[in-house]
Short mmCIF file of C-alpha atoms and ligand atoms in Angstrom, two decimals:
data_model
loop_
_atom_site.label_atom_id
_atom_site.label_comp_id
_atom_site.label_asym_id
_atom_site.label_seq_id
_atom_site.Cartn_x
_atom_site.Cartn_y
_atom_site.Cartn_z
CA UNK A 11 96.98 150.62 -6.43
CA UNK A 12 95.97 147.87 -9.31
CA UNK A 13 95.57 149.39 -12.49
CA UNK A 14 94.73 148.75 -15.95
CA UNK A 15 97.58 149.98 -18.65
CA UNK A 16 96.67 149.39 -22.38
CA UNK A 17 98.54 149.08 -24.66
CA UNK A 18 101.56 148.29 -21.89
CA UNK A 19 103.67 146.45 -24.69
CA UNK A 20 104.32 149.19 -27.00
CA UNK A 21 107.37 152.12 -26.02
CA UNK A 22 105.47 154.66 -23.93
CA UNK A 23 102.79 152.30 -22.55
CA UNK A 24 106.03 150.09 -21.41
CA UNK A 25 108.47 152.42 -19.83
CA UNK A 26 105.59 153.74 -17.70
CA UNK A 27 104.15 150.04 -16.51
CA UNK A 28 108.23 149.81 -15.58
CA UNK A 29 107.88 152.76 -13.26
CA UNK A 30 104.37 151.93 -12.09
CA UNK A 31 106.17 148.75 -11.10
CA UNK A 32 108.80 150.02 -9.16
CA UNK A 33 106.26 151.90 -7.51
CA UNK A 34 104.88 149.29 -5.97
CA UNK A 35 101.52 148.83 -8.19
CA UNK A 36 99.93 146.27 -9.05
CA UNK A 37 99.52 146.15 -13.27
CA UNK A 38 97.85 144.18 -15.89
CA UNK A 39 98.66 144.63 -19.01
CA UNK A 40 96.05 145.15 -22.14
CA UNK A 41 97.44 144.63 -25.45
CA UNK A 42 96.12 143.37 -29.43
CA UNK A 43 100.25 143.05 -29.96
CA UNK A 44 99.43 144.70 -32.87
CA UNK A 45 101.96 147.12 -33.29
CA UNK A 46 103.52 146.27 -29.49
CA UNK A 47 105.88 143.65 -28.73
CA UNK A 48 105.33 140.69 -25.53
CA UNK A 49 108.82 140.73 -24.75
CA UNK A 50 108.55 144.45 -23.49
CA UNK A 51 106.18 144.01 -21.50
CA UNK A 52 108.27 144.10 -17.82
CA UNK A 53 108.22 141.30 -15.80
CA UNK A 54 105.72 141.45 -13.07
CA UNK A 55 103.30 142.43 -15.07
CA UNK A 56 100.61 140.27 -16.36
CA UNK A 57 99.35 140.49 -19.73
CA UNK A 58 96.45 140.00 -21.83
CA UNK A 59 96.42 139.76 -25.44
CA UNK A 60 93.58 141.12 -27.33
CA UNK A 61 91.80 144.80 -28.02
CA UNK A 62 89.76 146.94 -26.16
CA UNK A 63 86.67 145.62 -27.68
CA UNK A 64 87.43 142.11 -26.96
CA UNK A 65 88.72 142.19 -23.84
CA UNK A 66 88.83 145.41 -21.95
CA UNK A 67 84.93 145.13 -20.26
CA UNK A 68 86.27 141.23 -18.94
CA UNK A 69 89.61 142.49 -17.48
CA UNK A 70 87.77 145.21 -15.54
CA UNK A 71 85.20 143.00 -14.36
CA UNK A 72 87.21 140.61 -12.29
CA UNK A 73 87.09 143.39 -10.08
CA UNK A 74 89.37 145.75 -7.64
CA UNK A 75 90.89 147.90 -10.03
CA UNK A 76 91.58 151.41 -9.38
CA UNK A 77 92.77 153.44 -12.50
CA UNK A 78 93.36 152.88 -16.77
CA UNK A 79 96.34 153.77 -18.47
CA UNK A 80 95.72 154.51 -21.84
CA UNK A 81 98.31 154.20 -24.24
CA UNK A 82 97.17 151.70 -26.79
CA UNK A 83 96.92 153.54 -29.93
CA UNK A 84 97.58 154.07 -34.09
CA UNK A 85 99.87 157.02 -34.28
CA UNK A 86 101.39 156.95 -37.83
CA UNK A 87 100.06 160.65 -38.90
CA UNK A 88 101.04 159.70 -42.31
CA UNK A 89 98.57 156.39 -42.38
CA UNK A 90 96.00 158.66 -41.21
CA UNK A 91 95.71 160.37 -43.82
CA UNK A 92 95.90 157.32 -46.31
CA UNK A 93 92.93 155.26 -43.95
CA UNK A 94 91.19 158.03 -41.59
CA UNK A 95 89.43 155.17 -41.05
CA UNK A 96 91.37 152.81 -39.00
CA UNK A 97 91.73 156.22 -36.83
CA UNK A 98 88.51 156.44 -36.56
CA UNK A 99 87.94 153.16 -35.50
CA UNK A 100 90.99 151.50 -34.02
CA UNK A 101 91.30 155.49 -31.21
CA UNK A 102 88.48 156.82 -30.77
CA UNK A 103 86.38 153.75 -31.28
CA UNK A 104 88.42 151.26 -28.95
CA UNK A 105 88.54 153.36 -26.62
CA UNK A 106 84.72 154.70 -26.28
CA UNK A 107 84.77 150.67 -25.31
CA UNK A 108 87.47 150.94 -23.46
CA UNK A 109 84.89 153.90 -21.67
CA UNK A 110 82.29 151.85 -21.43
CA UNK A 111 83.74 148.71 -20.25
CA UNK A 112 85.36 150.70 -17.12
CA UNK A 113 81.95 152.39 -16.45
CA UNK A 114 79.91 149.27 -16.23
CA UNK A 115 82.78 148.07 -13.51
CA UNK A 116 83.15 150.92 -11.83
CA UNK A 117 86.52 151.70 -13.19
CA UNK A 118 86.73 155.92 -12.05
CA UNK A 119 90.15 157.16 -12.79
CA UNK A 120 92.03 157.24 -16.73
CA UNK A 121 95.19 158.78 -17.69
CA UNK A 122 94.79 159.25 -20.98
CA UNK A 123 97.66 159.21 -23.72
CA UNK A 124 96.92 162.61 -25.90
CA UNK A 125 98.83 165.00 -28.53
CA UNK A 126 100.17 167.89 -29.86
CA UNK A 127 98.34 167.08 -32.77
CA UNK A 128 95.46 167.97 -30.98
CA UNK A 129 96.53 171.43 -32.26
CA UNK A 130 97.27 171.40 -35.36
CA UNK A 131 99.26 174.52 -36.50
CA UNK A 132 100.42 176.39 -33.94
CA UNK A 133 98.94 180.35 -33.82
CA UNK A 134 101.23 181.07 -30.85
CA UNK A 135 104.39 179.52 -29.50
CA UNK A 136 105.04 177.66 -26.88
CA UNK A 137 101.39 176.27 -26.74
CA UNK A 138 99.01 176.12 -24.13
CA UNK A 139 96.36 174.40 -22.78
CA UNK A 140 93.39 175.92 -24.05
CA UNK A 141 94.72 177.24 -27.71
CA UNK A 142 92.02 176.37 -30.02
CA UNK A 143 92.51 172.56 -30.90
CA UNK A 144 92.39 172.68 -35.29
CA UNK A 145 94.10 168.93 -35.78
CA UNK A 146 95.30 168.62 -39.63
CA UNK A 147 95.24 164.71 -40.05
CA UNK A 148 92.66 162.72 -38.73
CA UNK A 149 95.26 161.11 -36.39
CA UNK A 150 94.98 164.25 -34.55
CA UNK A 151 90.91 164.48 -34.55
CA UNK A 152 90.64 160.98 -33.45
CA UNK A 153 92.92 161.72 -30.38
CA UNK A 154 91.04 165.22 -29.93
CA UNK A 155 87.53 163.37 -30.16
CA UNK A 156 89.06 161.08 -27.47
CA UNK A 157 90.00 164.00 -25.00
CA UNK A 158 86.28 165.49 -25.36
CA UNK A 159 84.51 161.87 -24.74
CA UNK A 160 86.47 161.64 -21.53
CA UNK A 161 85.11 165.61 -20.68
CA UNK A 162 81.75 164.10 -21.18
CA UNK A 163 82.24 160.92 -19.50
CA UNK A 164 83.86 162.57 -16.66
CA UNK A 165 80.79 165.32 -16.46
CA UNK A 166 77.88 162.46 -17.42
CA UNK A 167 79.46 159.60 -15.30
CA UNK A 168 81.46 161.58 -12.36
CA UNK A 169 84.78 159.91 -13.57
CA UNK A 170 88.42 161.42 -13.06
CA UNK A 171 90.11 161.98 -16.14
CA UNK A 172 93.67 163.26 -17.19
CA UNK A 173 94.64 163.77 -20.77
CA UNK A 174 98.43 164.29 -21.37
CA UNK A 175 99.76 166.18 -24.42
CA UNK A 176 102.71 163.90 -25.68
CA UNK A 177 104.97 166.46 -27.69
CA UNK A 178 108.16 164.64 -28.72
CA UNK A 179 109.15 161.63 -26.64
CA UNK A 180 112.86 160.06 -27.15
CA UNK A 181 115.04 158.10 -25.16
CA UNK A 182 114.86 154.97 -23.87
CA UNK A 183 115.07 153.58 -19.79
CA UNK A 184 118.06 151.19 -19.57
CA UNK A 185 118.03 149.01 -15.85
CA UNK A 186 120.09 145.68 -15.31
CA UNK A 187 118.33 142.92 -16.54
CA UNK A 188 115.82 145.12 -18.94
CA UNK A 189 115.68 147.95 -20.75
CA UNK A 190 112.26 149.36 -22.45
CA UNK A 191 112.64 151.71 -25.67
CA UNK A 192 111.20 152.69 -29.36
CA UNK A 193 111.15 149.44 -31.66
CA UNK A 194 108.72 150.22 -34.74
CA UNK A 195 108.65 148.22 -37.87
CA UNK A 196 107.39 151.07 -39.32
CA UNK A 197 110.22 153.91 -37.94
CA UNK A 198 108.91 157.47 -38.79
CA UNK A 199 110.58 159.58 -35.85
CA UNK A 200 113.77 161.25 -35.77
CA UNK A 201 116.00 160.37 -33.70
CA UNK A 202 115.76 156.47 -34.13
CA UNK A 203 116.06 156.83 -37.76
CA UNK A 204 119.28 159.36 -37.66
CA UNK A 205 120.81 156.32 -34.68
CA UNK A 206 120.01 153.40 -37.65
CA UNK A 207 122.34 155.67 -39.81
CA UNK A 208 125.17 155.18 -37.03
CA UNK A 209 124.18 151.76 -36.15
CA UNK A 210 124.52 150.86 -40.46
CA UNK A 211 121.27 149.88 -41.61
CA UNK A 212 120.85 153.27 -43.84
CA UNK A 213 123.28 155.03 -45.54
CA UNK A 214 122.36 158.56 -45.08
CA UNK A 215 119.21 160.40 -42.61
CA UNK A 216 117.03 162.72 -44.64
CA UNK A 217 116.39 166.40 -43.48
CA UNK A 218 112.58 167.10 -44.37
CA UNK A 219 113.47 170.69 -45.34
CA UNK A 220 114.89 174.12 -44.72
CA UNK A 221 113.68 176.89 -45.99
CA UNK A 222 111.51 176.73 -42.35
CA UNK A 223 111.30 179.82 -40.56
CA UNK A 224 113.02 178.56 -38.16
CA UNK A 225 116.94 180.35 -37.56
CA UNK A 226 118.80 177.00 -39.41
CA UNK A 227 116.00 176.52 -41.46
CA UNK A 228 115.19 173.27 -39.84
CA UNK A 229 111.91 172.29 -37.87
CA UNK A 230 112.12 173.25 -34.19
CA UNK A 231 110.45 170.04 -32.27
CA UNK A 232 109.88 169.60 -28.09
CA UNK A 233 111.72 166.52 -26.88
CA UNK A 234 111.24 164.57 -23.82
CA UNK A 235 113.01 161.93 -22.37
CA UNK A 236 110.91 159.29 -22.08
CA UNK A 237 111.58 158.75 -18.37
CA UNK A 238 110.29 161.92 -17.29
CA UNK A 239 107.43 161.81 -19.23
CA UNK A 240 106.40 158.42 -17.46
CA UNK A 241 107.37 160.22 -14.34
CA UNK A 242 104.21 162.25 -15.40
CA UNK A 243 101.97 159.51 -15.96
CA UNK A 244 102.57 158.89 -11.93
CA UNK A 245 101.70 161.99 -11.01
CA UNK A 246 98.87 162.07 -13.09
CA UNK A 247 97.27 158.83 -11.81
CA UNK A 248 97.40 160.82 -8.52
CA UNK A 249 95.92 163.87 -9.49
CA UNK A 250 92.94 162.31 -11.59
CA UNK A 251 89.67 164.60 -9.54
CA UNK A 252 86.09 163.16 -9.64
CA UNK A 253 83.96 164.56 -12.26
CA UNK A 254 86.60 166.04 -13.58
CA UNK A 255 88.90 166.69 -17.01
CA UNK A 256 91.93 168.29 -17.12
CA UNK A 257 94.34 168.72 -19.68
CA UNK A 258 98.24 169.01 -19.63
CA UNK A 259 101.19 169.37 -22.10
CA UNK A 260 104.64 167.40 -21.46
CA UNK A 261 106.63 169.30 -23.35
CA UNK A 262 110.11 171.50 -21.52
CA UNK A 263 109.48 174.92 -22.74
CA UNK A 264 111.65 174.74 -25.51
CA UNK A 265 113.08 173.28 -28.51
CA UNK A 266 115.79 171.70 -30.78
CA UNK A 267 115.94 171.63 -34.81
CA UNK A 268 116.41 168.99 -36.59
CA UNK A 269 119.69 169.48 -37.45
CA UNK A 270 120.93 170.62 -33.79
CA UNK A 271 119.50 166.79 -32.89
CA UNK A 272 121.95 165.33 -35.76
CA UNK A 273 124.90 166.89 -34.42
CA UNK A 274 124.09 165.86 -31.03
CA UNK A 275 123.21 161.82 -32.48
CA UNK A 276 127.12 162.21 -34.28
CA UNK A 277 128.39 163.59 -30.94
CA UNK A 278 127.28 160.75 -29.22
CA UNK A 279 127.69 157.99 -31.65
CA UNK A 280 130.75 159.03 -33.00
CA UNK A 281 129.67 158.61 -36.40
CA UNK A 282 129.77 160.87 -39.09
CA UNK A 283 125.82 160.33 -40.30
CA UNK A 284 125.60 162.27 -44.01
CA UNK A 285 121.98 164.15 -43.84
CA UNK A 286 120.56 164.70 -47.29
CA UNK A 287 118.23 167.63 -47.16
CA UNK A 288 115.08 166.57 -49.01
CA UNK A 289 111.40 168.16 -49.80
CA UNK A 290 109.72 169.15 -46.65
CA UNK A 291 107.02 166.50 -44.72
CA UNK A 292 102.97 167.49 -45.67
CA UNK A 293 101.56 168.30 -42.49
CA UNK A 294 104.59 169.40 -40.44
CA UNK A 295 104.79 172.52 -38.47
CA UNK A 296 107.77 174.27 -38.50
CA UNK A 297 107.24 174.80 -34.63
CA UNK A 298 105.87 172.96 -31.73
CA UNK A 299 106.55 173.80 -28.48
CA UNK A 300 104.71 173.50 -25.07
CA UNK A 301 104.47 175.71 -22.78
CA UNK A 302 105.18 173.55 -19.91
CA UNK A 303 103.63 175.63 -16.96
CA UNK A 304 100.47 174.29 -15.98
CA UNK A 305 101.60 171.19 -15.27
CA UNK A 306 105.15 172.49 -13.96
CA UNK A 307 102.63 174.28 -11.04
CA UNK A 308 99.48 172.17 -11.49
CA UNK A 309 101.20 168.47 -10.53
CA UNK A 310 105.37 169.81 -9.71
CA UNK A 311 106.75 168.18 -12.70
CA UNK A 312 109.60 169.37 -14.99
CA UNK A 313 111.80 167.12 -17.79
CA UNK A 314 115.16 166.14 -15.72
CA UNK A 315 116.38 164.63 -18.89
CA UNK A 316 118.10 166.74 -21.77
CA UNK A 317 118.79 166.19 -25.33
CA UNK A 318 121.99 164.28 -24.62
CA UNK A 319 120.79 161.69 -22.18
CA UNK A 320 117.61 161.28 -25.15
CA UNK A 321 119.99 160.00 -27.07
CA UNK A 322 122.63 158.53 -25.44
CA UNK A 323 120.14 155.83 -24.00
CA UNK A 324 118.61 155.92 -27.40
CA UNK A 325 121.70 154.66 -28.30
CA UNK A 326 122.93 152.34 -25.77
CA UNK A 327 119.42 150.98 -26.24
CA UNK A 328 119.25 150.46 -30.09
CA UNK A 329 123.24 148.77 -29.95
CA UNK A 330 121.95 146.29 -26.98
CA UNK A 331 118.94 144.35 -29.64
N1 LIG B 15 112.33 164.33 -40.13
C1 LIG B 15 113.06 164.83 -40.74
N2 LIG B 15 113.35 163.41 -40.90
C2 LIG B 15 113.13 161.53 -40.46
C3 LIG B 15 112.22 161.87 -39.58
C4 LIG B 15 111.81 162.95 -39.49
O1 LIG B 15 113.81 165.32 -40.82
O2 LIG B 15 113.68 161.03 -41.39
C5 LIG B 15 111.53 165.95 -39.11
C6 LIG B 15 110.48 165.55 -39.50
O3 LIG B 15 110.12 166.90 -40.91
C7 LIG B 15 110.28 166.87 -37.72
C8 LIG B 15 111.38 166.50 -36.70
O4 LIG B 15 112.17 165.52 -37.63
O5 LIG B 15 110.04 168.52 -38.31
C9 LIG B 15 110.69 165.73 -36.21
O6 LIG B 15 109.72 164.61 -36.47
P1 LIG B 15 109.41 162.68 -36.27
O7 LIG B 15 108.87 162.31 -36.80
O8 LIG B 15 110.14 162.58 -34.95
O9 LIG B 15 108.04 164.25 -34.70
P2 LIG B 15 106.96 164.36 -35.17
O10 LIG B 15 107.45 166.42 -34.81
O11 LIG B 15 106.11 164.74 -36.69
O12 LIG B 15 105.25 163.76 -34.65
C10 LIG B 15 105.12 164.42 -33.32
C11 LIG B 15 104.59 163.14 -32.47
C12 LIG B 15 103.51 162.50 -33.28
C13 LIG B 15 102.11 163.70 -33.21
C14 LIG B 15 102.97 164.68 -34.25
C15 LIG B 15 102.27 166.08 -33.62
O13 LIG B 15 105.65 161.73 -32.59
O14 LIG B 15 102.69 161.52 -32.51
O15 LIG B 15 104.37 165.02 -32.84
O16 LIG B 15 102.33 166.84 -35.04
F1 LIG B 15 101.91 162.83 -33.88
#
């Protein structure tokens, strides 16, 4: 297939681009490089630099595109609370421009990177796709609005759309002659921050609260290896059906606590990794675990790589940089 990958210079987008190329697809990456890196785009993909508004219509007008995989987004929860306009415009506005470009060009399939943040504070765990969507920040709200737009474009214009709701993504894709992993200028995620301590770039890691109603008092999250996550995108691409919008959670059905993650990092790196308990981070739910039943049943997807593999691969990746 000929595919447009938006955000293909970012962490997840670059991994999936590599997997799509490996599967024999032709890939054009569209990325404004605001947070992504040109050198993360795998060799074999063509990079077009620009925003979706600036470039999506022109690229798709070349013709022959079978589908779009849409990763490009702003994704910092804290920033979204401080500067919500960046999320409404940067996520929703840009995505609507992409959808209109698809409609004009007759591109009829899309796989979209949605998020657990669309659910907000869960009432029940594990979270199923029919759970109420009550996002607690503009990031989650903007992604939910895009999910809604996809459902409308499916109903009104016949596109086939799949939204994949990511929980916690970790790890790296390591191959001979090139690797893709997490390289954020502003790093908020747990595992890369813990590994910075092991690398000697930080003195200690902060544990954001240990008074949660969980077994060890720290938050539980559902971690998925980025390579497993990528595999789900290839399955979703084949599952896009005309006039249909499908939503799948991408999780494992079980969680690890912040302390368990730090312990795994200590084991894998052999470093002591001092940890200091600080206050809770505003907006963090105690437990975020996905039910993975729906995608398992419908697409036959299940995660293959455990937390040790995620930390090991992330550690190899950051040491190589
Ligand atoms: N944490 C720490 N110390 C750190 C960083 C994180 O204790 O230095 C804790 C957080 O409080 C949280 C857990 O580690 O309990 C995981 O935090 P991350 O920032 O790695 O991930 P989140 O679960 O907050 O975020 C993920 C996605 C977001 C998405 C969100 C849904 O990365 O994109 O889930 O709520 F919005």
